[in-house]
Short mmCIF file of C-alpha atoms and ligand atoms in Angstrom, two decimals:
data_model
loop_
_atom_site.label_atom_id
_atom_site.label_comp_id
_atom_site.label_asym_id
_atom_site.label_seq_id
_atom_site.Cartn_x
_atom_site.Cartn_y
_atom_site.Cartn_z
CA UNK A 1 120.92 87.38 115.41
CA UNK A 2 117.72 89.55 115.61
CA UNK A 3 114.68 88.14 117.56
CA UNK A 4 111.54 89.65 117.25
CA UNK A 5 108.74 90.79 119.50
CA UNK A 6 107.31 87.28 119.96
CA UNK A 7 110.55 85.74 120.71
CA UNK A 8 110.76 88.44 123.60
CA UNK A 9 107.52 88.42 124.29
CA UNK A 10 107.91 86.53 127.97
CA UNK A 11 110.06 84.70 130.13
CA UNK A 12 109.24 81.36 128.22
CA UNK A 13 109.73 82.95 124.79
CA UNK A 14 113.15 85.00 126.23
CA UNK A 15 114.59 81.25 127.72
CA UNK A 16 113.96 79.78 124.69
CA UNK A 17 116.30 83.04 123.07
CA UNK A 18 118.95 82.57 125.99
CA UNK A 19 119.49 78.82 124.83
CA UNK A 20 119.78 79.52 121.05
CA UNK A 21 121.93 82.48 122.16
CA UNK A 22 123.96 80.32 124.30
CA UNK A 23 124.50 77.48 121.72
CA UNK A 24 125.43 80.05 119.52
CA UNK A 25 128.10 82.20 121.65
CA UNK A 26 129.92 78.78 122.59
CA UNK A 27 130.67 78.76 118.61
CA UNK A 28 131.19 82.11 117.67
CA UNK A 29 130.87 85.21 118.80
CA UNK A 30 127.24 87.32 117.87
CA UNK A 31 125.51 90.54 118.00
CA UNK A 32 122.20 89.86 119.61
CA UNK A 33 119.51 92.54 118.30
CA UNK A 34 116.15 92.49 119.99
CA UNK A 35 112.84 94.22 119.51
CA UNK A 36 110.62 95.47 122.33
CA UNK A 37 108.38 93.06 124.16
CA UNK A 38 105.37 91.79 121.83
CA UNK A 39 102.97 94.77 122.06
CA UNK A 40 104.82 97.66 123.76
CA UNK A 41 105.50 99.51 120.97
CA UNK A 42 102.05 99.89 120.70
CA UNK A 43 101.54 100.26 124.40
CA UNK A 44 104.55 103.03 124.17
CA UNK A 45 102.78 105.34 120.84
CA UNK A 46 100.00 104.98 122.64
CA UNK A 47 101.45 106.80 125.81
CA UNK A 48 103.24 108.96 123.66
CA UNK A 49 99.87 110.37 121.90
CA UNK A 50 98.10 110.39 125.13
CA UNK A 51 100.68 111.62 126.95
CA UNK A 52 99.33 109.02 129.51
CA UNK A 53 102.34 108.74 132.71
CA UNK A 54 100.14 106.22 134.06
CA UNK A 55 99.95 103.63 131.61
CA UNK A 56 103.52 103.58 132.32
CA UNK A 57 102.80 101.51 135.55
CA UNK A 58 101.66 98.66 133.48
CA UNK A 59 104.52 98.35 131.23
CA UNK A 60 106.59 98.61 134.19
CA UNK A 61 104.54 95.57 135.92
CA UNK A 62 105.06 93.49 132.78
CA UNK A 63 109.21 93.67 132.55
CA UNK A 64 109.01 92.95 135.92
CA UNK A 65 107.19 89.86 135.79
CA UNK A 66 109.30 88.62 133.23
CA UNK A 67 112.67 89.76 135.03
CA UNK A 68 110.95 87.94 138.12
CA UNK A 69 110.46 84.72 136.21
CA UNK A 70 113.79 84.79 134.42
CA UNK A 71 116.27 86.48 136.27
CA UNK A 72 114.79 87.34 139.14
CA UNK A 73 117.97 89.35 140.89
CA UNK A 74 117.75 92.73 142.42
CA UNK A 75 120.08 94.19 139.59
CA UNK A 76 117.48 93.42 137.03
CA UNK A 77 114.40 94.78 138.52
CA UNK A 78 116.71 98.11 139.39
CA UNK A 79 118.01 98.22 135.81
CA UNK A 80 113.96 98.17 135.03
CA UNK A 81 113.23 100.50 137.31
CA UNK A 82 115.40 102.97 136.20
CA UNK A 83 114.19 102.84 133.03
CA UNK A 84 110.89 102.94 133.92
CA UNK A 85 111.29 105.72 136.01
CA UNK A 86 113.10 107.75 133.15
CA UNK A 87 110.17 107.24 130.93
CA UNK A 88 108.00 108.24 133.46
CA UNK A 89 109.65 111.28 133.90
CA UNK A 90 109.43 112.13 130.11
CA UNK A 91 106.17 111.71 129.79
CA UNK A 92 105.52 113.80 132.80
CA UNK A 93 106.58 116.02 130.46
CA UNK A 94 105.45 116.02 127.75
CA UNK A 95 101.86 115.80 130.11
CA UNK A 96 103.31 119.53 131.03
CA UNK A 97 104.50 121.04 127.92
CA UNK A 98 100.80 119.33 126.96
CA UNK A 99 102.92 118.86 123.40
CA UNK A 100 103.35 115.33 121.35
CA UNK A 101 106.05 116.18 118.47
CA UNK A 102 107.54 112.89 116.46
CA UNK A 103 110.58 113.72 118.47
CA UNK A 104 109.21 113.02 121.71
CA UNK A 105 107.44 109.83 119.80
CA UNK A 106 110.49 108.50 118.95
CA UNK A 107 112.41 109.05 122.27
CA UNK A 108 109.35 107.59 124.53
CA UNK A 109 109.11 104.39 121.75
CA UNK A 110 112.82 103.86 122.14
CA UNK A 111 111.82 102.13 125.97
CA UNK A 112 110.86 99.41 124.79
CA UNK A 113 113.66 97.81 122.91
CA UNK A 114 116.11 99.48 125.81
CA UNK A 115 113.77 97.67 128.42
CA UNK A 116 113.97 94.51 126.36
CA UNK A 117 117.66 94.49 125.96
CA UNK A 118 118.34 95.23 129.60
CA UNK A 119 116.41 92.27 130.37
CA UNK A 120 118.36 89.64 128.42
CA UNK A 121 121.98 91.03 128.98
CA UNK A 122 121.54 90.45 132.72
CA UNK A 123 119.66 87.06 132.08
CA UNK A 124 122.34 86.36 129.87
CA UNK A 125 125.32 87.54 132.33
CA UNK A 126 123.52 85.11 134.77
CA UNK A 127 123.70 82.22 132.65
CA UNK A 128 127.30 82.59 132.54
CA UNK A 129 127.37 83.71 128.86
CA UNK A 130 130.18 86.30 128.36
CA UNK A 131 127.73 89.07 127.39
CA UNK A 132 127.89 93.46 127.20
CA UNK A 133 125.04 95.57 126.39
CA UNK A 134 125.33 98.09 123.93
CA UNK A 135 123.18 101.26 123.69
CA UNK A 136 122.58 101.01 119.94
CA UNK A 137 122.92 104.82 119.58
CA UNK A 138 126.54 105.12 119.92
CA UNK A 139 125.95 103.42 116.34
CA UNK A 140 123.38 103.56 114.48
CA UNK A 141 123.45 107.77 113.03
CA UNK A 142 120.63 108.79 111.09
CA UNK A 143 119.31 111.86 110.00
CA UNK A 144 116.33 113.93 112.05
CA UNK A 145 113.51 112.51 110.13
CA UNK A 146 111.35 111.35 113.24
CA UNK A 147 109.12 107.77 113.07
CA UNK A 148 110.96 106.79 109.85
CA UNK A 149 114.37 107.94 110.26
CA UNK A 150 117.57 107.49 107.30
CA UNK A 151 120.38 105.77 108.03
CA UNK A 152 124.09 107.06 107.63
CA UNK A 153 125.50 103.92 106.39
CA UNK A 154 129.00 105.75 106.36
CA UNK A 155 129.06 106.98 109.66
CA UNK A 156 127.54 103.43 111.15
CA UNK A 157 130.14 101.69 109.42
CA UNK A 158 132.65 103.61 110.56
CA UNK A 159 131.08 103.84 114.00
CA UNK A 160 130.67 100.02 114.11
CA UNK A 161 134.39 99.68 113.92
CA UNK A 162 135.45 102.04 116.70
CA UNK A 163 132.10 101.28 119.01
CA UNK A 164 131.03 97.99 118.51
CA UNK A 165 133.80 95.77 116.99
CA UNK A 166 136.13 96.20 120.48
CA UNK A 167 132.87 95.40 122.58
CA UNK A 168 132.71 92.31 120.28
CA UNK A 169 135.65 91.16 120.70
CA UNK A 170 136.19 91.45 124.10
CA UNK A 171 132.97 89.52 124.63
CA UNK A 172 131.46 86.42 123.81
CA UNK A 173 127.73 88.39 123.18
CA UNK A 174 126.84 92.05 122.27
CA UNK A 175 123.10 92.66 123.14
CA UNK A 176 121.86 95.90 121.54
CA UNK A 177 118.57 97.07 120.71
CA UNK A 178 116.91 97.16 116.66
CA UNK A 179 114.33 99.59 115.35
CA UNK A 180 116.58 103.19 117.41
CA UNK A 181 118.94 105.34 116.36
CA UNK A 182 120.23 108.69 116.99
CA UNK A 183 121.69 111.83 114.69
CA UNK A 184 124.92 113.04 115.46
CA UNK A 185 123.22 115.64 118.24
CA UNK A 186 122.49 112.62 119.96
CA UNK A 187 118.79 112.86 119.53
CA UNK A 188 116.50 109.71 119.86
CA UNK A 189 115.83 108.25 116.10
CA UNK A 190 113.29 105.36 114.91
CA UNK A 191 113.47 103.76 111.97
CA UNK A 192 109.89 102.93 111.53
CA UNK A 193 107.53 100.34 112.68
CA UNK A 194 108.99 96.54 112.27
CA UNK A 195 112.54 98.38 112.07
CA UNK A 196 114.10 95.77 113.61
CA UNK A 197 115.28 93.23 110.86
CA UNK A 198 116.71 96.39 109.28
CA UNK A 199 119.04 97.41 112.44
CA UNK A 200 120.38 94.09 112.33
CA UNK A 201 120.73 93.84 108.50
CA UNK A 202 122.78 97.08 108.68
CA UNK A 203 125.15 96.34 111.76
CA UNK A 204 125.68 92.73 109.76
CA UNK A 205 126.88 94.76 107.06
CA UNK A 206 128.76 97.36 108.59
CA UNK A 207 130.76 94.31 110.59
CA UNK A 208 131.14 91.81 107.48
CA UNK A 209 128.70 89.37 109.26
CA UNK A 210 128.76 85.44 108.01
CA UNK A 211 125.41 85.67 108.07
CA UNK A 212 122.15 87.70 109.65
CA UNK A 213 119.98 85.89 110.96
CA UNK A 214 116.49 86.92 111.40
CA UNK A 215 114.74 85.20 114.24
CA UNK A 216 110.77 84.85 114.85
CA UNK A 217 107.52 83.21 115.32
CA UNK A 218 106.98 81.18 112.03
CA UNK A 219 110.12 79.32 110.44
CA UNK A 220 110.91 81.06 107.60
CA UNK A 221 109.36 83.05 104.93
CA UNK A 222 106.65 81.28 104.06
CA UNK A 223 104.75 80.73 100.30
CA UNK A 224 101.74 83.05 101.82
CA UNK A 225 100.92 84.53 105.17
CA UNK A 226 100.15 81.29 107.08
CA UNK A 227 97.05 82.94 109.09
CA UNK A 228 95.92 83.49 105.04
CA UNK A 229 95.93 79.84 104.13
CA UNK A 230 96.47 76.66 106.07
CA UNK A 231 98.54 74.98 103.21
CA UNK A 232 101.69 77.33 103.68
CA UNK A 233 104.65 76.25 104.10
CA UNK A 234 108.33 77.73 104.50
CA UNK A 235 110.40 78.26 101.32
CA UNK A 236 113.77 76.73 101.90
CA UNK A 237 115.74 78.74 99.36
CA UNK A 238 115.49 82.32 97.80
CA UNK A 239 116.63 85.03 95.90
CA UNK A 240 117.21 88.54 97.52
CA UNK A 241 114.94 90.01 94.33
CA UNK A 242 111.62 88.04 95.29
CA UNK A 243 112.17 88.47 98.93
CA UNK A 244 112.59 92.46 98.49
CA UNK A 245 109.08 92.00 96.26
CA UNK A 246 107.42 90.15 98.63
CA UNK A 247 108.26 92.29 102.14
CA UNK A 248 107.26 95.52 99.85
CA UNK A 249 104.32 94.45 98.85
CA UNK A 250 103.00 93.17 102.35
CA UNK A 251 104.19 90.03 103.49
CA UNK A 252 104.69 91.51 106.77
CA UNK A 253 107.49 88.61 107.90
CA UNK A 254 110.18 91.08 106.71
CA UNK A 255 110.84 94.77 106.77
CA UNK A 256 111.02 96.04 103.17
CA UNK A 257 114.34 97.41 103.24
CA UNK A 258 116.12 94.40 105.50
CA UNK A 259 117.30 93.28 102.51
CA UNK A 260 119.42 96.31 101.04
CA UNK A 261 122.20 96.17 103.51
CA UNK A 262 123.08 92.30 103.27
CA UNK A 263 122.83 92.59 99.32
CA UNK A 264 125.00 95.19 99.04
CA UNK A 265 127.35 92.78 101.24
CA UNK A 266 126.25 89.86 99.76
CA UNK A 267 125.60 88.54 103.68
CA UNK A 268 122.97 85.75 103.46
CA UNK A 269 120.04 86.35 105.46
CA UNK A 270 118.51 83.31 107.87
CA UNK A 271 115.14 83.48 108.63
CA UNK A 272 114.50 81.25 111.50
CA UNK A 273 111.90 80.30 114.36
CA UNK A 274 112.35 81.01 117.63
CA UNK A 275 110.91 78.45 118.87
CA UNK A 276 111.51 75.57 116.27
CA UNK A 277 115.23 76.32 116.12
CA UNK A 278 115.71 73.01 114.62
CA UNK A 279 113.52 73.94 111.17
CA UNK A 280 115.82 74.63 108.49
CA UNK A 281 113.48 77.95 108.10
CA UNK A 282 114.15 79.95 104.81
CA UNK A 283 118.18 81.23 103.50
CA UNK A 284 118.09 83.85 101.42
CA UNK A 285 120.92 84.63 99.22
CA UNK A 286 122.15 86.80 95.73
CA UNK A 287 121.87 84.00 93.40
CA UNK A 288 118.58 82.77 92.43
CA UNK A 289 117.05 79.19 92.96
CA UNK A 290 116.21 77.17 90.25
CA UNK A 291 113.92 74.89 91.96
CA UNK A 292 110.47 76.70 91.42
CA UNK A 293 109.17 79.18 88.75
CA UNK A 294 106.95 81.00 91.74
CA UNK A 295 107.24 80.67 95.45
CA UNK A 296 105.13 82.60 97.25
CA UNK A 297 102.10 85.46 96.76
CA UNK A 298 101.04 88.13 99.01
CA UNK A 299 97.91 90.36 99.63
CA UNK A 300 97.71 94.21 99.36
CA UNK A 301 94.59 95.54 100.97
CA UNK A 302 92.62 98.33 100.63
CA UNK A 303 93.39 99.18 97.03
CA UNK A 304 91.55 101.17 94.52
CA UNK A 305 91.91 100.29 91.07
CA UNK A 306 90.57 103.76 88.68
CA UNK A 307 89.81 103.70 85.07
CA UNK A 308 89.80 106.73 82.45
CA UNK A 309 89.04 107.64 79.50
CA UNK A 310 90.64 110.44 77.33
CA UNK A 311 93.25 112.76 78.76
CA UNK A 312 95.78 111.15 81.85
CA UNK A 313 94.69 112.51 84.83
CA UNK A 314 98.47 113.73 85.87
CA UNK A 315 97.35 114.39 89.35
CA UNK A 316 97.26 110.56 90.22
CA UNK A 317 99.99 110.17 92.53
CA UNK A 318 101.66 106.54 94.10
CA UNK A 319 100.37 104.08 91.64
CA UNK A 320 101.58 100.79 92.54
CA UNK A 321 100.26 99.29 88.94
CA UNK A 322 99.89 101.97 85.88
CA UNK A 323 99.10 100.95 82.24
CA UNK A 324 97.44 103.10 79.35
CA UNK A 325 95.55 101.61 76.33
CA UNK A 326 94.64 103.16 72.86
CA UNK A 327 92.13 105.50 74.56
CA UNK A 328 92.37 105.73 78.21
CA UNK A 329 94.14 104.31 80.93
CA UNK A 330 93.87 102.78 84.64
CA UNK A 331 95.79 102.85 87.39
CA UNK A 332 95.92 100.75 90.89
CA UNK A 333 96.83 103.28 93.96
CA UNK A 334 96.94 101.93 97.59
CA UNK A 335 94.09 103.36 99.86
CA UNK A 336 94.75 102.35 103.13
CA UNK A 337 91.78 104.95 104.40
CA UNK A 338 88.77 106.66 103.16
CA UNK A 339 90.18 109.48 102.63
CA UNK A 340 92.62 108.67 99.98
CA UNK A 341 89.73 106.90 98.41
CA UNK A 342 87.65 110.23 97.99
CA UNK A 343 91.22 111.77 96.81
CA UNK A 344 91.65 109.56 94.20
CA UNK A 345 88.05 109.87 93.55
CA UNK A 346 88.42 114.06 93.11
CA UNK A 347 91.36 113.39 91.21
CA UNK A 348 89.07 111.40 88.63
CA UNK A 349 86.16 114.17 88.64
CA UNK A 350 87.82 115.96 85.31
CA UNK A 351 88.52 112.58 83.33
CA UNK A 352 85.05 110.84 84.28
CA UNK A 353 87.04 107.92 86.10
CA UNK A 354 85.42 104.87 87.48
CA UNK A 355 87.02 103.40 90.73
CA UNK A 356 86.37 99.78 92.34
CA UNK A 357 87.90 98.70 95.75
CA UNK A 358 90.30 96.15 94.65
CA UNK A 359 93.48 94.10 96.26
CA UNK A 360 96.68 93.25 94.40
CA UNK A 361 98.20 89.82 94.59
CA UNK A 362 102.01 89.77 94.06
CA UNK A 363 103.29 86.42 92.99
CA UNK A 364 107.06 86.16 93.51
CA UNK A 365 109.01 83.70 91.87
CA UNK A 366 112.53 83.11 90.30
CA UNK A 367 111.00 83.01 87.33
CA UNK A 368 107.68 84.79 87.97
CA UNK A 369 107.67 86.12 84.39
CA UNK A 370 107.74 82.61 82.58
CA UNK A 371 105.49 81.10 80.24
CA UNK A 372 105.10 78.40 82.53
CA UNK A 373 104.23 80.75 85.66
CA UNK A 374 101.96 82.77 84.00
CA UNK A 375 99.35 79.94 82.73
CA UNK A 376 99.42 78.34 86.14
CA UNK A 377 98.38 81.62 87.62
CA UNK A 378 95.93 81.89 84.95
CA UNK A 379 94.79 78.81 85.45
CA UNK A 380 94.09 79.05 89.15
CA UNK A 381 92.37 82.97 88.38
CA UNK A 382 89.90 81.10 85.91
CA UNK A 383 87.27 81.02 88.37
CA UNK A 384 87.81 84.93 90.42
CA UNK A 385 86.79 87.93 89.29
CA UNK A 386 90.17 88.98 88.12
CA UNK A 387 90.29 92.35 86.70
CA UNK A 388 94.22 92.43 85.27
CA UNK A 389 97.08 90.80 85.71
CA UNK A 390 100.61 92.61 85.39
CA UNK A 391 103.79 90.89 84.44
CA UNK A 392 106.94 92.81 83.55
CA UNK A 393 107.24 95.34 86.02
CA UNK A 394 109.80 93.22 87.95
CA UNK A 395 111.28 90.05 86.69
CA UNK A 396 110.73 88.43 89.99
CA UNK A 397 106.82 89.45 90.56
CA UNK A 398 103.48 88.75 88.74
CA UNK A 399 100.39 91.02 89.75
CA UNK A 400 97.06 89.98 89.82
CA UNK A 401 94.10 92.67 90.11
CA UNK A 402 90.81 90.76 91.98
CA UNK A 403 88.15 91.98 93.57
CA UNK A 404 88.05 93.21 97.25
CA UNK A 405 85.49 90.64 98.12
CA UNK A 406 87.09 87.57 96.14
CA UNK A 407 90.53 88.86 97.49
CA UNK A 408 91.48 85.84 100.35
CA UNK A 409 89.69 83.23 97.95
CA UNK A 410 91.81 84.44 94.72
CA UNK A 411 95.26 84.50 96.51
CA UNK A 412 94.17 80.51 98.32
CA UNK A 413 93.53 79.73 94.51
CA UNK A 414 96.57 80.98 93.17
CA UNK A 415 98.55 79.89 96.38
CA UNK A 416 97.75 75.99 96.26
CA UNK A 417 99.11 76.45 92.22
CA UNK A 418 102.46 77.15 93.80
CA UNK A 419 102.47 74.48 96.56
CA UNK A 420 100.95 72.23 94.43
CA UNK A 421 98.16 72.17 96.95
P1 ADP B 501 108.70 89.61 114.55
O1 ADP B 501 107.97 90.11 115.75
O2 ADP B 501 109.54 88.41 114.82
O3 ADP B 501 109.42 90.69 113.80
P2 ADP B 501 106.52 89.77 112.70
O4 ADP B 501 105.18 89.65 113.34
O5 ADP B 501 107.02 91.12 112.30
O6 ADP B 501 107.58 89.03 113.61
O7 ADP B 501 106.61 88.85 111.39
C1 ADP B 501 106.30 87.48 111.48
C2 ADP B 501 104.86 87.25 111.07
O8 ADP B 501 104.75 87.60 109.70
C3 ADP B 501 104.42 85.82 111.12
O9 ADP B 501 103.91 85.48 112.38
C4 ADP B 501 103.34 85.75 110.03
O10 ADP B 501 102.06 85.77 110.57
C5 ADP B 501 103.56 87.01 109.21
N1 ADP B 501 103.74 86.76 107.79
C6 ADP B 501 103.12 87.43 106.79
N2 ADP B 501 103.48 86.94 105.59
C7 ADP B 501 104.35 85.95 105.83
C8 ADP B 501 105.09 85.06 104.99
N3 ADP B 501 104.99 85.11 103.66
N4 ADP B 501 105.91 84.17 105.57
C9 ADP B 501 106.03 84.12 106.91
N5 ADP B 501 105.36 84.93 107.75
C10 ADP B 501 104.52 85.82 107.23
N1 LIG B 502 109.50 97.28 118.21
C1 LIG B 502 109.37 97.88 116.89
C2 LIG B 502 107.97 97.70 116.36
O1 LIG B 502 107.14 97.09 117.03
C3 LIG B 502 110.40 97.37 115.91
C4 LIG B 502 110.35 95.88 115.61
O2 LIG B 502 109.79 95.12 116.40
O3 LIG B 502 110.91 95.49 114.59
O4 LIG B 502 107.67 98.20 115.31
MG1 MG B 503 108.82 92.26 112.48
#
């Protein structure tokens, strides 16, 4: 059971975790995986850039409110304090050394989800659930690539048999933190931002799970970002395919790779709201629904779509979309900042390239390459300034090219076409 950053956010949010955990444990025994506190991430890179020992105060104040308000005993706010006081130290320095390098990065942003953990396993000890708290890095090896670290599935699998599995099952409840890791030097690891959902993909995996469940503010993964378009709803049923499509190309509910681990284990994954627990939310599983040709679409800002004629222009590097026609070709990259828009721009100065800001719609689907899925897309593009649509690529993803501008109007068009909006 992984809860996110909202579902820890407070001591409302964190009861609302100990009572789904606690319904839970009384069944089976879990692994409870949490991310930091909504924001302190953040709050944490921040300090780490800045190398800023005060703003530790503040994130200090705020696990104490919410130990105060939860579990207010003296053990908690010690266990906080200690923390607290180790960070402090750190970044006292790093202040000194007057040095930020990705390793210390990843060791001061691993606070937050050992802060967060702390928290709940004494909340949870107090509420009489049978619980231990794990420091994740006795398990989770990866190698030394700082802010986006690999894992070692071997050596966590392994690792989760000798480490965790006896903690398991000598308890009721293993809290243990998502998004850290360490390399066999014992070296502080992340596994980049919204790493979370992966940790807890992986030690389902590595421990045969029945199923991962991915707690969080919305229930389920949901036919578009619901801030995008009030009409979205939650998708009961999908394939592992269109899921992996949709988290890579930016739905941001899951982390891109979550997925990998419980396919190769064929563990379902449960997306679920914290704090609608009894929404079915969305199960996501190997075989595909047939209920739907298309369930969902997507938005990738901030692309650039560029246009040649004559020779390729070879030095065009991480299209998402690529197709050549009897005398030039085009290509969509993702251009996140201005700078790799003037890149791309250089790139084209030899093969007298136009570019236009663009964003790319993915529309995921069971079927997302049928007949019957591509004219209801192109029926609800009819209207946008579309400027190609892709189909092929994947068998479980459509593309459509529209203009920057039109972008949020295109994808509400194509959208209510798959709710039947
Ligand atoms: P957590 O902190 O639980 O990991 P995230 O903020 O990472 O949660 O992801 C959940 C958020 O993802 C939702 O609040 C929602 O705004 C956003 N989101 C984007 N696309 C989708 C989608 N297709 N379905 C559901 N949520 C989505
Ligand atoms: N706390 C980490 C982040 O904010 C990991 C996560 O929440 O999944 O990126
Ligand atoms: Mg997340």
């Amino acid at each position: 059971m992984k809860f996110g950053g909202t579902s820890v956010q407070d001591a409302d949010a964190l009861s609302r975790v100990l009572r789904i955990v606690a319904t839970r444990a009384a069944a089976t025994p879990c692994i409870v995986v949490l991310s930091a506190t909504a924001g302190t991430t953040d709050a944490l890179l921040r300090i780490a850039r800045e190398r800023n020992v005060d703003a530790v105060a503040r994130l200090r104040e705020r696990h104490h409110d919410i130990v105060q308000t939860l579990v207010p005993t003296t053990e908690a706010h010690t266990a906080v304090d200690a923390l607290c006081d180790e960070l402090a130290t750190f970044v006292r320095g790093m202040h000194l050394l007057g040095e930020t390098t990705d390793r210390s990065v990843d060791e001061v942003a691993s606070f937050g989800e050992r802060l967060s953990t702390t928290i709940v396993a004494h909340a949870c000890a107090v509420a009489g659930v049978h619980t231990a708290w794990l420091d994740v890095r006795r398990v989770m090896r990866t190698n030394a690539r700082h802010l986006a670290a690999e894992v070692d599935m071997d050596s966590v699998r392994t690792l989760a048999n000798d480490v965790l599995r006896p903690v398991l099952d000598a308890h009721r409840v293993v809290v243990t933190q998502g998004f850290i890791g360490s390399t066999a030097e014992g070296v502080t690891t992340t596994l980049g931002r919204g790493g979370s959902d992966y940790s807890a993909a992986i030690l389902g995996a590595a421990l045969h799970a029945d199923v991962i469940e991915i707690w969080t503010d919305v229930s389920g993964v949901y036919s578009t970002d619901p801030r995008l378009a009030p009409t979205a709803r939650p998708i009961p049923r999908m394939g592992f395919d269109e899921v992996r499509d949709l988290a890579l190309y930016g739905a941001k509910v899951l982390h891109p790779d979550t997925i990998a681990p419980a396919v190769a284990s064929g563990i379902p994954v449960h997306v679920r709201n914290t704090f609608a627990p009894e929404e079915h939310g969305t199960v996501i599983t190997a075989e595909h629904p047939t209920d739907a040709p298309l369930h969902a679409a997507t938005l990738v800002r901030r692309c650039t779509l560029a246009s040649w004629r004559g020779n390729p222009a070879h030095h065009i590097r991480n299209a998402i979309l690529h197709w050549s026609y009897h005398d030039g070709a085009a290509c969509v990259v993702h251009t996140p900042t201005d700078d790799d828009v003037l890149d791309l721009q250089v790139a084209l100065t030899d093969v007298n390239g136009t570019t236009s800001a663009v964003s790319i719609i993915a529309v995921c689907g069971p079927a997302a390459g049928s007949t019957q899925a591509l004219s209801s897309i192109t029926d609800a593009i009819r209207h946008h300034d579309v400027r190609a649509m892709v189909s092929g690529v994947t068998a479980t993803t459509c593309f459509v090219v529209c203009m920057q501008d039109d972008a949020e109007a295109t994808l509400r068009s194509i959208h209510d076409r798959i709710v039947g909006a």
